[in-house]
Short mmCIF file of C-alpha atoms in Angstrom, two decimals:
data_model
loop_
_atom_site.label_atom_id
_atom_site.label_comp_id
_atom_site.label_asym_id
_atom_site.label_seq_id
_atom_site.Cartn_x
_atom_site.Cartn_y
_atom_site.Cartn_z
CA UNK A 1 -27.84 11.42 12.53
CA UNK A 2 -31.61 11.10 12.26
CA UNK A 3 -34.26 12.20 9.77
CA UNK A 4 -33.13 14.08 6.66
CA UNK A 5 -36.19 14.40 4.42
CA UNK A 6 -39.46 13.03 3.12
CA UNK A 7 -38.13 11.77 -0.22
CA UNK A 8 -41.31 10.23 -1.66
CA UNK A 9 -45.02 10.09 -0.89
CA UNK A 10 -47.29 12.63 0.81
CA UNK A 11 -47.28 14.27 4.23
CA UNK A 12 -49.46 16.93 5.86
CA UNK A 13 -46.26 18.71 6.94
CA UNK A 14 -43.95 18.08 3.98
CA UNK A 15 -46.23 18.01 0.94
CA UNK A 16 -45.78 15.60 -1.98
CA UNK A 17 -42.16 15.80 -3.20
CA UNK A 18 -42.56 13.21 -5.97
CA UNK A 19 -45.74 14.60 -7.53
CA UNK A 20 -43.55 16.32 -10.15
CA UNK A 21 -42.57 12.87 -11.53
CA UNK A 22 -46.00 11.29 -11.32
CA UNK A 23 -45.93 9.68 -7.86
CA UNK A 24 -48.14 10.65 -4.93
CA UNK A 25 -48.52 8.74 -1.68
CA UNK A 26 -46.39 5.59 -1.69
CA UNK A 27 -44.34 3.28 0.52
CA UNK A 28 -41.43 0.80 0.69
CA UNK A 29 -38.83 2.05 -1.83
CA UNK A 30 -36.46 -0.91 -1.57
CA UNK A 31 -33.13 0.32 -2.94
CA UNK A 32 -30.95 -1.38 -5.57
CA UNK A 33 -28.10 -0.26 -7.83
CA UNK A 34 -28.86 0.27 -11.53
CA UNK A 35 -26.96 0.49 -14.82
CA UNK A 36 -23.71 -0.68 -13.24
CA UNK A 37 -23.68 2.03 -10.61
CA UNK A 38 -24.99 5.04 -12.58
CA UNK A 39 -28.19 5.32 -10.54
CA UNK A 40 -30.05 3.75 -7.66
CA UNK A 41 -33.55 2.42 -8.12
CA UNK A 42 -36.35 2.21 -5.61
CA UNK A 43 -39.21 -0.29 -5.82
CA UNK A 44 -42.36 1.09 -4.23
CA UNK A 45 -45.56 -0.63 -3.17
CA UNK A 46 -49.17 0.56 -3.10
CA UNK A 47 -49.04 3.99 -4.74
CA UNK A 48 -51.74 6.64 -5.14
CA UNK A 49 -52.26 10.12 -6.58
CA UNK A 50 -52.23 11.47 -3.03
CA UNK A 51 -53.11 9.68 0.20
CA UNK A 52 -54.48 6.12 -0.06
CA UNK A 53 -58.07 7.38 -0.33
CA UNK A 54 -57.27 9.80 -3.18
CA UNK A 55 -57.31 7.51 -6.23
CA UNK A 56 -54.76 6.22 -8.76
CA UNK A 57 -53.98 2.95 -6.98
CA UNK A 58 -51.16 0.88 -8.52
CA UNK A 59 -48.25 -1.36 -7.47
CA UNK A 60 -45.36 -1.82 -7.99
CA UNK A 61 -43.81 1.50 -9.02
CA UNK A 62 -40.13 2.32 -9.62
CA UNK A 63 -38.14 5.55 -9.29
CA UNK A 64 -34.47 6.41 -9.87
CA UNK A 65 -32.07 8.62 -7.92
CA UNK A 66 -28.48 9.70 -8.56
CA UNK A 67 -27.62 12.37 -5.96
CA UNK A 68 -24.37 11.60 -4.14
CA UNK A 69 -25.11 13.78 -1.11
CA UNK A 70 -27.88 11.45 0.06
CA UNK A 71 -26.42 11.03 3.55
CA UNK A 72 -26.52 14.77 4.22
CA UNK A 73 -29.35 16.07 2.01
CA UNK A 74 -31.45 12.92 1.76
CA UNK A 75 -32.52 10.93 -1.28
CA UNK A 76 -33.81 12.97 -4.21
CA UNK A 77 -35.69 11.13 -6.96
CA UNK A 78 -34.81 12.09 -10.55
CA UNK A 79 -37.54 10.29 -12.49
CA UNK A 80 -39.95 7.38 -12.43
CA UNK A 81 -40.21 4.39 -14.74
CA UNK A 82 -43.26 4.53 -17.00
CA UNK A 83 -44.03 8.02 -15.74
CA UNK A 84 -44.87 6.70 -12.27
CA UNK A 85 -47.27 4.08 -13.63
CA UNK A 86 -47.66 0.41 -12.70
CA UNK A 87 -44.63 -1.68 -13.68
CA UNK A 88 -46.51 -4.94 -14.30
CA UNK A 89 -49.68 -5.76 -16.18
CA UNK A 90 -52.02 -7.78 -13.95
CA UNK A 91 -55.54 -7.38 -12.46
CA UNK A 92 -55.62 -5.83 -8.97
CA UNK A 93 -58.15 -5.84 -6.15
CA UNK A 94 -58.91 -9.59 -6.21
CA UNK A 95 -59.30 -10.88 -2.65
CA UNK A 96 -58.92 -14.63 -1.97
CA UNK A 97 -58.73 -15.39 -5.68
CA UNK A 98 -57.25 -18.39 -7.50
CA UNK A 99 -53.50 -18.50 -6.85
CA UNK A 100 -52.88 -20.17 -10.23
CA UNK A 101 -54.51 -17.47 -12.36
CA UNK A 102 -52.46 -17.17 -15.53
CA UNK A 103 -52.70 -13.39 -15.47
CA UNK A 104 -51.27 -13.37 -11.89
CA UNK A 105 -54.30 -11.42 -10.69
CA UNK A 106 -54.40 -10.86 -6.92
CA UNK A 107 -55.14 -8.09 -4.44
CA UNK A 108 -51.82 -6.44 -5.31
CA UNK A 109 -48.19 -7.33 -5.93
CA UNK A 110 -45.98 -5.80 -3.24
CA UNK A 111 -42.33 -5.54 -4.37
CA UNK A 112 -39.53 -6.94 -2.22
CA UNK A 113 -36.31 -6.14 -4.06
CA UNK A 114 -34.45 -6.01 -7.38
CA UNK A 115 -30.92 -6.75 -8.47
CA UNK A 116 -28.85 -6.21 -11.60
CA UNK A 117 -27.00 -9.40 -12.52
CA UNK A 118 -23.44 -9.41 -13.94
CA UNK A 119 -24.78 -9.65 -17.51
CA UNK A 120 -26.86 -6.50 -17.02
CA UNK A 121 -30.19 -8.31 -16.67
CA UNK A 122 -32.45 -7.02 -13.89
CA UNK A 123 -34.41 -9.38 -11.67
CA UNK A 124 -37.16 -8.24 -9.34
CA UNK A 125 -39.57 -10.00 -7.01
CA UNK A 126 -42.61 -9.32 -4.87
CA UNK A 127 -45.36 -11.13 -3.03
CA UNK A 128 -48.82 -11.61 -4.51
CA UNK A 129 -51.28 -10.61 -1.80
CA UNK A 130 -54.14 -13.06 -1.26
CA UNK A 131 -55.75 -10.91 1.43
CA UNK A 132 -54.81 -8.40 4.13
CA UNK A 133 -56.33 -10.47 6.94
CA UNK A 134 -54.32 -11.22 10.09
CA UNK A 135 -54.62 -14.47 12.04
CA UNK A 136 -53.40 -16.01 15.30
CA UNK A 137 -49.78 -16.35 14.14
CA UNK A 138 -49.21 -13.41 11.83
CA UNK A 139 -50.07 -9.83 10.98
CA UNK A 140 -50.28 -7.86 7.72
CA UNK A 141 -51.30 -10.30 4.95
CA UNK A 142 -51.50 -13.76 3.42
CA UNK A 143 -49.84 -14.47 0.09
CA UNK A 144 -50.34 -16.67 -2.95
CA UNK A 145 -46.66 -16.65 -3.89
CA UNK A 146 -43.49 -14.66 -4.32
CA UNK A 147 -43.47 -13.81 -8.03
CA UNK A 148 -40.48 -12.74 -10.14
CA UNK A 149 -40.24 -10.13 -12.88
CA UNK A 150 -37.38 -8.92 -15.06
CA UNK A 151 -36.09 -6.17 -17.33
CA UNK A 152 -33.41 -6.23 -20.04
CA UNK A 153 -33.10 -2.48 -20.66
CA UNK A 154 -30.14 -0.64 -19.22
CA UNK A 155 -32.43 1.71 -17.30
CA UNK A 156 -35.02 -0.95 -16.37
CA UNK A 157 -37.89 1.02 -17.90
CA UNK A 158 -39.96 -1.98 -19.03
CA UNK A 159 -40.62 -5.00 -16.81
CA UNK A 160 -42.33 -8.32 -17.53
CA UNK A 161 -43.11 -11.40 -15.47
CA UNK A 162 -40.24 -13.90 -15.44
CA UNK A 163 -40.43 -17.21 -17.26
CA UNK A 164 -40.17 -20.55 -15.46
CA UNK A 165 -37.46 -22.45 -17.37
CA UNK A 166 -38.20 -25.87 -15.86
CA UNK A 167 -42.00 -25.74 -15.64
CA UNK A 168 -42.62 -23.69 -18.75
CA UNK A 169 -43.89 -26.64 -20.76
CA UNK A 170 -45.65 -28.49 -17.92
CA UNK A 171 -48.90 -28.05 -16.08
CA UNK A 172 -47.83 -24.60 -14.90
CA UNK A 173 -47.01 -23.27 -18.35
CA UNK A 174 -47.84 -19.60 -18.53
CA UNK A 175 -47.85 -19.03 -14.77
CA UNK A 176 -44.47 -17.34 -14.74
CA UNK A 177 -41.71 -17.95 -12.21
CA UNK A 178 -43.27 -18.05 -8.75
CA UNK A 179 -42.31 -19.44 -5.37
CA UNK A 180 -45.63 -20.78 -4.14
CA UNK A 181 -46.60 -20.37 -0.51
CA UNK A 182 -45.92 -24.02 0.29
CA UNK A 183 -43.02 -26.39 0.95
CA UNK A 184 -39.62 -24.76 1.34
CA UNK A 185 -40.72 -21.76 -0.69
CA UNK A 186 -43.17 -20.74 2.06
CA UNK A 187 -40.18 -19.33 3.96
CA UNK A 188 -39.36 -16.93 1.10
CA UNK A 189 -42.62 -15.08 0.55
CA UNK A 190 -41.07 -11.78 1.64
CA UNK A 191 -37.49 -11.74 0.41
CA UNK A 192 -34.40 -9.77 -0.60
CA UNK A 193 -31.50 -10.36 -3.03
CA UNK A 194 -27.75 -10.18 -2.36
CA UNK A 195 -24.58 -10.70 -4.38
CA UNK A 196 -21.11 -10.38 -2.84
CA UNK A 197 -17.72 -9.79 -4.53
CA UNK A 198 -15.95 -12.86 -5.94
CA UNK A 199 -19.05 -15.02 -5.53
CA UNK A 200 -21.22 -16.14 -8.46
CA UNK A 201 -24.20 -16.90 -6.25
CA UNK A 202 -27.35 -14.86 -5.83
CA UNK A 203 -28.38 -15.18 -2.18
CA UNK A 204 -31.99 -14.71 -1.14
CA UNK A 205 -32.96 -14.02 2.46
CA UNK A 206 -36.61 -14.71 3.16
CA UNK A 207 -39.38 -14.71 5.74
CA UNK A 208 -42.82 -16.38 5.76
CA UNK A 209 -45.89 -14.51 4.55
CA UNK A 210 -46.96 -11.36 6.37
CA UNK A 211 -45.21 -10.45 9.61
CA UNK A 212 -45.10 -13.83 11.28
CA UNK A 213 -44.85 -14.02 15.07
CA UNK A 214 -45.54 -17.73 15.56
CA UNK A 215 -42.52 -19.30 17.28
CA UNK A 216 -42.31 -22.21 14.84
CA UNK A 217 -41.81 -20.13 11.68
CA UNK A 218 -40.96 -16.52 12.59
CA UNK A 219 -37.46 -15.71 11.40
CA UNK A 220 -35.13 -15.21 8.44
CA UNK A 221 -34.13 -18.05 6.10
CA UNK A 222 -31.49 -18.33 3.39
CA UNK A 223 -31.04 -19.91 -0.06
CA UNK A 224 -28.67 -19.43 -3.00
CA UNK A 225 -28.15 -20.18 -6.67
CA UNK A 226 -25.56 -19.42 -9.35
CA UNK A 227 -26.77 -16.19 -10.97
CA UNK A 228 -26.85 -17.88 -14.40
CA UNK A 229 -29.53 -20.34 -13.21
CA UNK A 230 -31.85 -18.31 -10.98
CA UNK A 231 -34.90 -19.23 -13.11
CA UNK A 232 -34.28 -22.97 -12.59
CA UNK A 233 -35.93 -24.27 -9.43
CA UNK A 234 -33.80 -27.39 -9.16
CA UNK A 235 -30.56 -25.38 -8.98
CA UNK A 236 -31.34 -23.62 -5.71
CA UNK A 237 -29.55 -24.69 -2.52
CA UNK A 238 -30.93 -24.08 0.96
CA UNK A 239 -28.99 -23.30 4.15
CA UNK A 240 -30.01 -25.49 7.05
CA UNK A 241 -29.00 -27.59 10.03
CA UNK A 242 -28.90 -31.24 8.99
CA UNK A 243 -27.11 -34.32 10.33
CA UNK A 244 -25.62 -32.35 13.21
CA UNK A 245 -24.14 -29.53 11.16
CA UNK A 246 -24.99 -26.44 9.12
CA UNK A 247 -24.75 -27.10 5.41
CA UNK A 248 -25.86 -26.08 1.94
CA UNK A 249 -27.87 -28.53 -0.12
CA UNK A 250 -30.61 -28.93 -2.67
CA UNK A 251 -32.23 -31.49 -0.38
CA UNK A 252 -31.79 -29.44 2.81
CA UNK A 253 -34.82 -28.05 4.63
CA UNK A 254 -34.09 -24.37 5.47
CA UNK A 255 -33.38 -23.52 9.10
CA UNK A 256 -33.96 -19.99 10.38
CA UNK A 257 -30.73 -18.02 10.77
CA UNK A 258 -32.24 -15.07 12.66
CA UNK A 259 -35.25 -14.85 14.96
CA UNK A 260 -37.11 -11.89 16.45
CA UNK A 261 -35.22 -10.55 19.45
CA UNK A 262 -38.21 -11.08 21.72
CA UNK A 263 -40.03 -14.40 21.31
CA UNK A 264 -43.56 -13.87 20.10
CA UNK A 265 -42.74 -10.70 18.16
CA UNK A 266 -42.21 -10.44 14.41
CA UNK A 267 -39.61 -9.61 11.80
CA UNK A 268 -40.87 -7.11 9.25
CA UNK A 269 -39.89 -6.59 5.63
CA UNK A 270 -36.19 -7.34 5.09
CA UNK A 271 -33.56 -5.71 2.90
CA UNK A 272 -29.94 -6.79 2.31
CA UNK A 273 -26.91 -4.86 1.03
CA UNK A 274 -23.18 -5.61 0.83
CA UNK A 275 -21.53 -2.55 2.37
CA UNK A 276 -18.14 -1.89 3.93
CA UNK A 277 -16.99 -5.44 3.18
CA UNK A 278 -19.89 -6.94 5.16
CA UNK A 279 -23.41 -8.20 4.64
CA UNK A 280 -26.00 -5.87 6.19
CA UNK A 281 -29.57 -6.96 6.81
CA UNK A 282 -32.20 -4.42 7.92
CA UNK A 283 -35.76 -4.91 9.17
CA UNK A 284 -38.21 -3.98 11.93
CA UNK A 285 -37.52 -6.15 14.98
CA UNK A 286 -40.78 -6.02 16.92
CA UNK A 287 -40.81 -3.35 19.64
CA UNK A 288 -37.02 -2.93 19.37
CA UNK A 289 -37.54 -0.77 16.25
CA UNK A 290 -35.62 -0.59 12.98
CA UNK A 291 -32.43 -2.63 13.23
CA UNK A 292 -29.39 -3.71 11.23
CA UNK A 293 -27.49 -6.97 11.64
CA UNK A 294 -24.04 -7.56 10.16
CA UNK A 295 -22.18 -10.69 9.01
CA UNK A 296 -18.96 -11.47 7.15
CA UNK A 297 -20.94 -13.60 4.68
CA UNK A 298 -24.58 -14.64 4.25
CA UNK A 299 -23.94 -17.99 5.94
CA UNK A 300 -21.64 -16.63 8.66
CA UNK A 301 -22.35 -15.54 12.23
CA UNK A 302 -24.64 -12.53 12.64
CA UNK A 303 -24.10 -9.63 15.00
CA UNK A 304 -26.61 -8.56 17.59
CA UNK A 305 -29.14 -6.09 16.16
CA UNK A 306 -27.99 -2.47 16.05
CA UNK A 307 -30.95 -0.14 16.57
CA UNK A 308 -31.28 2.47 13.80
CA UNK A 309 -34.60 3.97 14.94
CA UNK A 310 -35.89 3.12 18.40
CA UNK A 311 -39.15 1.30 19.02
CA UNK A 312 -41.04 4.27 20.48
CA UNK A 313 -40.28 6.45 17.46
CA UNK A 314 -41.01 3.61 15.06
CA UNK A 315 -44.36 2.71 16.61
CA UNK A 316 -45.46 6.33 17.05
CA UNK A 317 -44.80 7.06 13.37
CA UNK A 318 -46.00 3.66 12.08
CA UNK A 319 -42.63 2.94 10.46
CA UNK A 320 -41.58 -0.13 8.49
CA UNK A 321 -39.28 -1.53 5.77
CA UNK A 322 -35.84 0.09 6.33
CA UNK A 323 -33.56 -0.25 3.27
CA UNK A 324 -29.92 0.87 3.23
CA UNK A 325 -28.62 3.00 0.36
CA UNK A 326 -26.25 0.87 -1.77
CA UNK A 327 -23.78 3.77 -2.16
CA UNK A 328 -23.10 4.09 1.58
CA UNK A 329 -19.38 4.18 2.42
CA UNK A 330 -19.48 5.45 6.02
CA UNK A 331 -21.20 2.86 8.20
CA UNK A 332 -21.12 5.26 11.16
CA UNK A 333 -23.42 7.57 9.17
CA UNK A 334 -25.28 5.21 6.88
CA UNK A 335 -28.34 6.49 5.00
CA UNK A 336 -31.46 4.40 4.61
CA UNK A 337 -34.99 4.64 3.32
CA UNK A 338 -37.89 3.86 5.66
CA UNK A 339 -41.68 4.00 5.29
CA UNK A 340 -44.06 5.86 7.58
CA UNK A 341 -47.87 5.67 7.57
CA UNK A 342 -49.44 7.25 10.66
CA UNK A 343 -53.18 7.16 10.09
CA UNK A 344 -56.58 6.38 11.57
CA UNK A 345 -59.09 5.09 9.06
CA UNK A 346 -59.11 7.50 6.11
CA UNK A 347 -57.38 10.25 8.10
CA UNK A 348 -53.67 10.36 7.18
CA UNK A 349 -50.78 12.35 8.58
CA UNK A 350 -48.26 10.86 6.16
CA UNK A 351 -47.88 8.03 3.67
CA UNK A 352 -44.38 8.02 2.27
CA UNK A 353 -40.69 7.21 2.63
CA UNK A 354 -38.10 9.16 4.59
CA UNK A 355 -34.31 9.29 4.45
CA UNK A 356 -32.66 8.67 7.81
CA UNK A 357 -29.05 8.11 8.85
CA UNK A 358 -27.65 5.98 11.65
CA UNK A 359 -24.52 4.22 12.87
CA UNK A 360 -24.97 0.58 11.81
CA UNK A 361 -21.61 -0.85 12.91
CA UNK A 362 -21.91 -3.55 15.60
CA UNK A 363 -20.68 -2.55 19.05
CA UNK A 364 -18.57 -5.70 19.32
CA UNK A 365 -16.44 -7.62 16.77
CA UNK A 366 -18.21 -10.49 15.03
CA UNK A 367 -17.73 -13.88 16.66
CA UNK A 368 -15.85 -16.63 14.82
CA UNK A 369 -18.02 -18.91 12.74
CA UNK A 370 -18.95 -22.28 14.19
CA UNK A 371 -22.00 -24.50 14.16
CA UNK A 372 -23.11 -23.45 17.64
CA UNK A 373 -23.18 -19.73 16.84
CA UNK A 374 -24.44 -19.55 13.26
CA UNK A 375 -28.10 -19.19 14.20
CA UNK A 376 -29.09 -16.16 16.29
CA UNK A 377 -31.87 -17.41 18.56
CA UNK A 378 -33.68 -16.18 21.63
CA UNK A 379 -36.41 -18.81 21.49
CA UNK A 380 -34.73 -21.01 24.10
CA UNK A 381 -34.06 -18.14 26.53
CA UNK A 382 -36.11 -17.89 29.68
CA UNK A 383 -38.05 -14.67 30.29
CA UNK A 384 -35.34 -13.15 32.47
CA UNK A 385 -32.58 -13.83 29.94
CA UNK A 386 -34.70 -12.39 27.12
CA UNK A 387 -35.39 -9.21 29.09
CA UNK A 388 -31.72 -8.82 30.01
CA UNK A 389 -30.76 -9.28 26.36
CA UNK A 390 -33.29 -6.68 25.25
CA UNK A 391 -32.17 -4.27 27.99
CA UNK A 392 -28.56 -4.51 26.80
CA UNK A 393 -29.58 -3.79 23.21
CA UNK A 394 -31.61 -0.77 24.32
CA UNK A 395 -28.70 0.54 26.39
CA UNK A 396 -26.42 0.20 23.37
CA UNK A 397 -28.95 2.13 21.27
CA UNK A 398 -29.23 4.89 23.89
CA UNK A 399 -25.45 5.25 24.06
CA UNK A 400 -25.25 5.56 20.29
CA UNK A 401 -27.87 8.31 20.29
CA UNK A 402 -26.12 10.16 23.14
CA UNK A 403 -22.60 9.68 21.72
CA UNK A 404 -22.97 9.24 17.94
#
């Protein structure tokens, strides 16, 4: 277990493996299954001809892979949509612009995830960056919205902004389908899709804009909608604690289901997959590193975080956005994509995505579902309890590395 390859991007040590298909330095690569299981797509963020100071800036970008030996040889990209060009037509480089621009112009659109629905239609989403300024409660960026885009081709070659069914003839006609950074939608600015067997719902896990570390908002939230109505705002239900119990409802205010392990830290970009009969959610958990949590269902009890890459390695290599491969069958040796950008100013060691493998199975069986245990929270722990909890997680991670 460990690092297998630099699969996309550019590195001083490993070159530029995707230059042959039109992609230089890049990041993210959130993985989703395409054409009913014939290939796996990756949605990439800010992409360049080489390193970020070497021109050709565009986002988002999509590539496809089909190699089945990904958990031994790493991911190998076959081709790129639109020859590695920008998937969506919108103006880039606009800082602190008008959120309601009809051309969706912004600093850049950073993709979150994509999913192929049962009818073959692809849905994708990403956040529209307002600026890359941090503040007292968050790092990374501020957003205008989470915007949706779609493709009807079997290989998802051409993408367009999604259409808002319910507001298409109102004051927001022509603005596309966006979850504005306000109200309940503010908790789904960075988000990921999930569908599970024998369930017609599309589930969306979300976090607030940027990498939020304010105690009031930092965490993961959940909503759902029948896949046939995802473009209709009024059809979405939210998962929250109301009237003394956890419940789904269109009038429910979302309650966080997962918090950062250490209060005051952040949850990074999230990615969900249904693997091995369970829901798996991956993200960077502050100084704990890249982690995976497991649940029987999206609204069930979540396991403790299983460390996939430890905090020291993650911080040293400036790692973020772990995304599990959707073809994984062995959870004790699960492959995932993860970004790395070690740099200082315009001096870059790497800007790309790597294939790693790790054991993602929880050390202990999942607890039975009940209202007291549904939300994983450390916010109410005292400092000693929090440190003991973190120490136990780190010991578990060390044992896994020593005895994989």
